[in-house]
Amino acid sequence: MKFALVEGIRQEATTGTRGICPGCGSPTLAKCGIKRLHHWAHVSTAVCDRWWELETEWHRAWKNLFPTEWQEIHHRATDGEVHIADVKTASGTVVEFQHSTISPQERGSREAFYDPMIWIVDGTRL
């Protein structure tokens, strides 16, 4: 997760910082090492978005092409489940960046949930 709430303000991870997940309200911890992108992780092992995946540099670079206020927009399904759109434009279109393989069922469920949406897929890895 790129953003968490620190004292109520949406911020990127910085060393030694704790925050709150904007989606589920759980405590988060900034992870700012040298092996992975700086990010927020839930303190517990719970994952609030079942569609969550590790974010690659490719993924983060694409998100960074859009205004920060459009990035990581939380949505709550009718059953209470949280989903985090990579980007949601001012017009309401969701843009999802996909580096890894996902099942046709997962693709379909994301498209149905986020309608309207578009995919940006990393075809170079194939």
Tab-separated table of C-alpha atoms in Angstrom:
chain	number	residue	atom	x	y	z
A	1	MET	CA	0.000	0.000	0.000
A	2	LYS	CA	1.485	3.349	-1.019
A	3	PHE	CA	-0.657	5.531	1.278
A	4	ALA	CA	-1.829	5.344	4.895
A	5	LEU	CA	-3.381	7.922	7.178
A	6	VAL	CA	-0.911	9.542	9.569
A	7	GLU	CA	-2.678	11.830	12.033
A	8	GLY	CA	-5.595	11.853	9.598
A	9	ILE	CA	-3.484	12.893	6.583
A	10	ARG	CA	-2.871	10.575	3.600
A	11	GLN	CA	0.908	10.015	3.378
A	12	GLU	CA	3.516	7.790	1.774
A	13	ALA	CA	5.618	5.520	3.966
A	14	THR	CA	8.612	7.068	5.743
A	15	THR	CA	11.032	5.275	8.058
A	16	GLY	CA	9.734	4.670	11.577
A	17	THR	CA	6.215	5.913	10.896
A	18	ARG	CA	2.958	4.246	11.883
A	19	GLY	CA	-0.389	4.936	10.282
A	20	ILE	CA	-3.910	3.693	9.747
A	21	CYS	CA	-5.169	1.796	6.691
A	22	PRO	CA	-7.672	4.035	4.871
A	23	GLY	CA	-9.674	0.969	3.838
A	24	CYS	CA	-10.148	-1.032	7.023
A	25	GLY	CA	-8.915	1.307	9.778
A	26	SER	CA	-6.278	-1.150	11.035
A	27	PRO	CA	-2.842	-0.012	12.229
A	28	THR	CA	-0.081	0.031	9.612
A	29	LEU	CA	3.707	0.182	9.781
A	30	ALA	CA	5.994	1.873	7.258
A	31	LYS	CA	8.322	-0.580	5.499
A	32	CYS	CA	11.250	1.401	4.109
A	33	GLY	CA	14.049	-1.054	3.430
A	34	ILE	CA	16.328	-1.382	0.428
A	35	LYS	CA	14.971	-4.624	-1.097
A	36	ARG	CA	11.385	-3.535	-1.826
A	37	LEU	CA	9.554	-0.324	-2.616
A	38	HIS	CA	8.682	1.779	0.413
A	39	HIS	CA	5.168	0.819	1.429
A	40	TRP	CA	2.729	0.435	4.297
A	41	ALA	CA	1.923	-2.979	5.755
A	42	HIS	CA	-0.829	-3.947	8.150
A	43	VAL	CA	0.575	-4.620	11.631
A	44	SER	CA	-1.592	-7.756	11.820
A	45	THR	CA	-1.477	-10.456	9.178
A	46	ALA	CA	-4.969	-9.510	8.011
A	47	VAL	CA	-5.313	-8.332	4.421
A	48	CYS	CA	-8.209	-5.941	3.893
A	49	ASP	CA	-8.330	-6.362	0.077
A	50	ARG	CA	-8.387	-9.944	-1.191
A	51	TRP	CA	-7.211	-8.662	-4.596
A	52	TRP	CA	-4.018	-7.286	-3.006
A	53	GLU	CA	-0.661	-8.239	-4.522
A	54	LEU	CA	2.920	-7.158	-3.893
A	55	GLU	CA	3.578	-3.974	-5.826
A	56	THR	CA	6.461	-3.988	-8.312
A	57	GLU	CA	8.480	-1.003	-9.507
A	58	TRP	CA	6.651	-1.354	-12.854
A	59	HIS	CA	3.292	-1.059	-11.056
A	60	ARG	CA	4.340	1.904	-8.892
A	61	ALA	CA	5.829	3.743	-11.896
A	62	TRP	CA	2.510	3.524	-13.750
A	63	LYS	CA	0.545	4.732	-10.712
A	64	ASN	CA	2.946	7.641	-10.320
A	65	LEU	CA	1.980	8.916	-13.784
A	66	PHE	CA	-1.369	9.959	-12.288
A	67	PRO	CA	-2.173	12.596	-9.651
A	68	THR	CA	-1.739	11.260	-6.098
A	69	GLU	CA	-5.366	12.045	-5.270
A	70	TRP	CA	-6.402	9.535	-7.972
A	71	GLN	CA	-4.147	6.741	-6.611
A	72	GLU	CA	-5.235	3.913	-4.287
A	73	ILE	CA	-8.900	4.752	-4.027
A	74	HIS	CA	-10.751	2.550	-1.540
A	75	HIS	CA	-14.159	1.088	-2.353
A	76	ARG	CA	-16.446	-0.956	-0.130
A	77	ALA	CA	-18.584	-3.690	-1.678
A	78	THR	CA	-22.179	-4.272	-0.534
A	79	ASP	CA	-20.919	-7.215	1.567
A	80	GLY	CA	-18.412	-4.910	3.328
A	81	GLU	CA	-15.356	-6.190	1.464
A	82	VAL	CA	-12.746	-3.513	0.698
A	83	HIS	CA	-11.103	-3.134	-2.730
A	84	ILE	CA	-8.404	-0.627	-3.599
A	85	ALA	CA	-8.382	0.714	-7.150
A	86	ASP	CA	-4.892	1.504	-8.446
A	87	VAL	CA	-6.206	4.714	-10.022
A	88	LYS	CA	-9.653	6.261	-10.222
A	89	THR	CA	-9.912	9.246	-12.542
A	90	ALA	CA	-11.982	12.357	-11.952
A	91	SER	CA	-14.557	10.946	-14.406
A	92	GLY	CA	-14.867	7.744	-12.326
A	93	THR	CA	-12.987	5.343	-14.593
A	94	VAL	CA	-10.787	2.879	-12.715
A	95	VAL	CA	-7.375	2.014	-14.157
A	96	GLU	CA	-5.802	-1.239	-12.962
A	97	PHE	CA	-2.151	-2.109	-13.615
A	98	GLN	CA	-1.452	-5.827	-13.840
A	99	HIS	CA	2.055	-7.279	-13.833
A	100	SER	CA	1.311	-10.820	-12.639
A	101	THR	CA	-1.077	-13.435	-13.952
A	102	ILE	CA	-4.617	-13.538	-12.552
A	103	SER	CA	-7.407	-16.010	-13.216
A	104	PRO	CA	-10.196	-15.230	-15.683
A	105	GLN	CA	-12.634	-15.349	-12.736
A	106	GLU	CA	-10.693	-12.709	-10.796
A	107	ARG	CA	-10.391	-10.534	-13.901
A	108	GLY	CA	-14.136	-10.772	-14.426
A	109	SER	CA	-14.980	-9.966	-10.815
A	110	ARG	CA	-12.746	-6.861	-10.878
A	111	GLU	CA	-14.299	-5.674	-14.149
A	112	ALA	CA	-17.826	-6.151	-12.793
A	113	PHE	CA	-17.003	-4.380	-9.519
A	114	TYR	CA	-15.118	-1.394	-10.970
A	115	ASP	CA	-17.225	-0.762	-14.082
A	116	PRO	CA	-16.109	1.361	-15.895
A	117	MET	CA	-12.465	0.283	-15.883
A	118	ILE	CA	-9.474	-0.337	-18.124
A	119	TRP	CA	-6.421	-2.558	-17.748
A	120	ILE	CA	-2.779	-1.696	-18.344
A	121	VAL	CA	-0.992	-5.051	-18.601
A	122	ASP	CA	2.751	-5.701	-18.523
A	123	GLY	CA	3.185	-7.764	-21.687
A	124	THR	CA	6.993	-7.590	-21.575
A	125	ARG	CA	7.253	-10.354	-18.980
A	126	LEU	CA	5.889	-12.890	-21.486
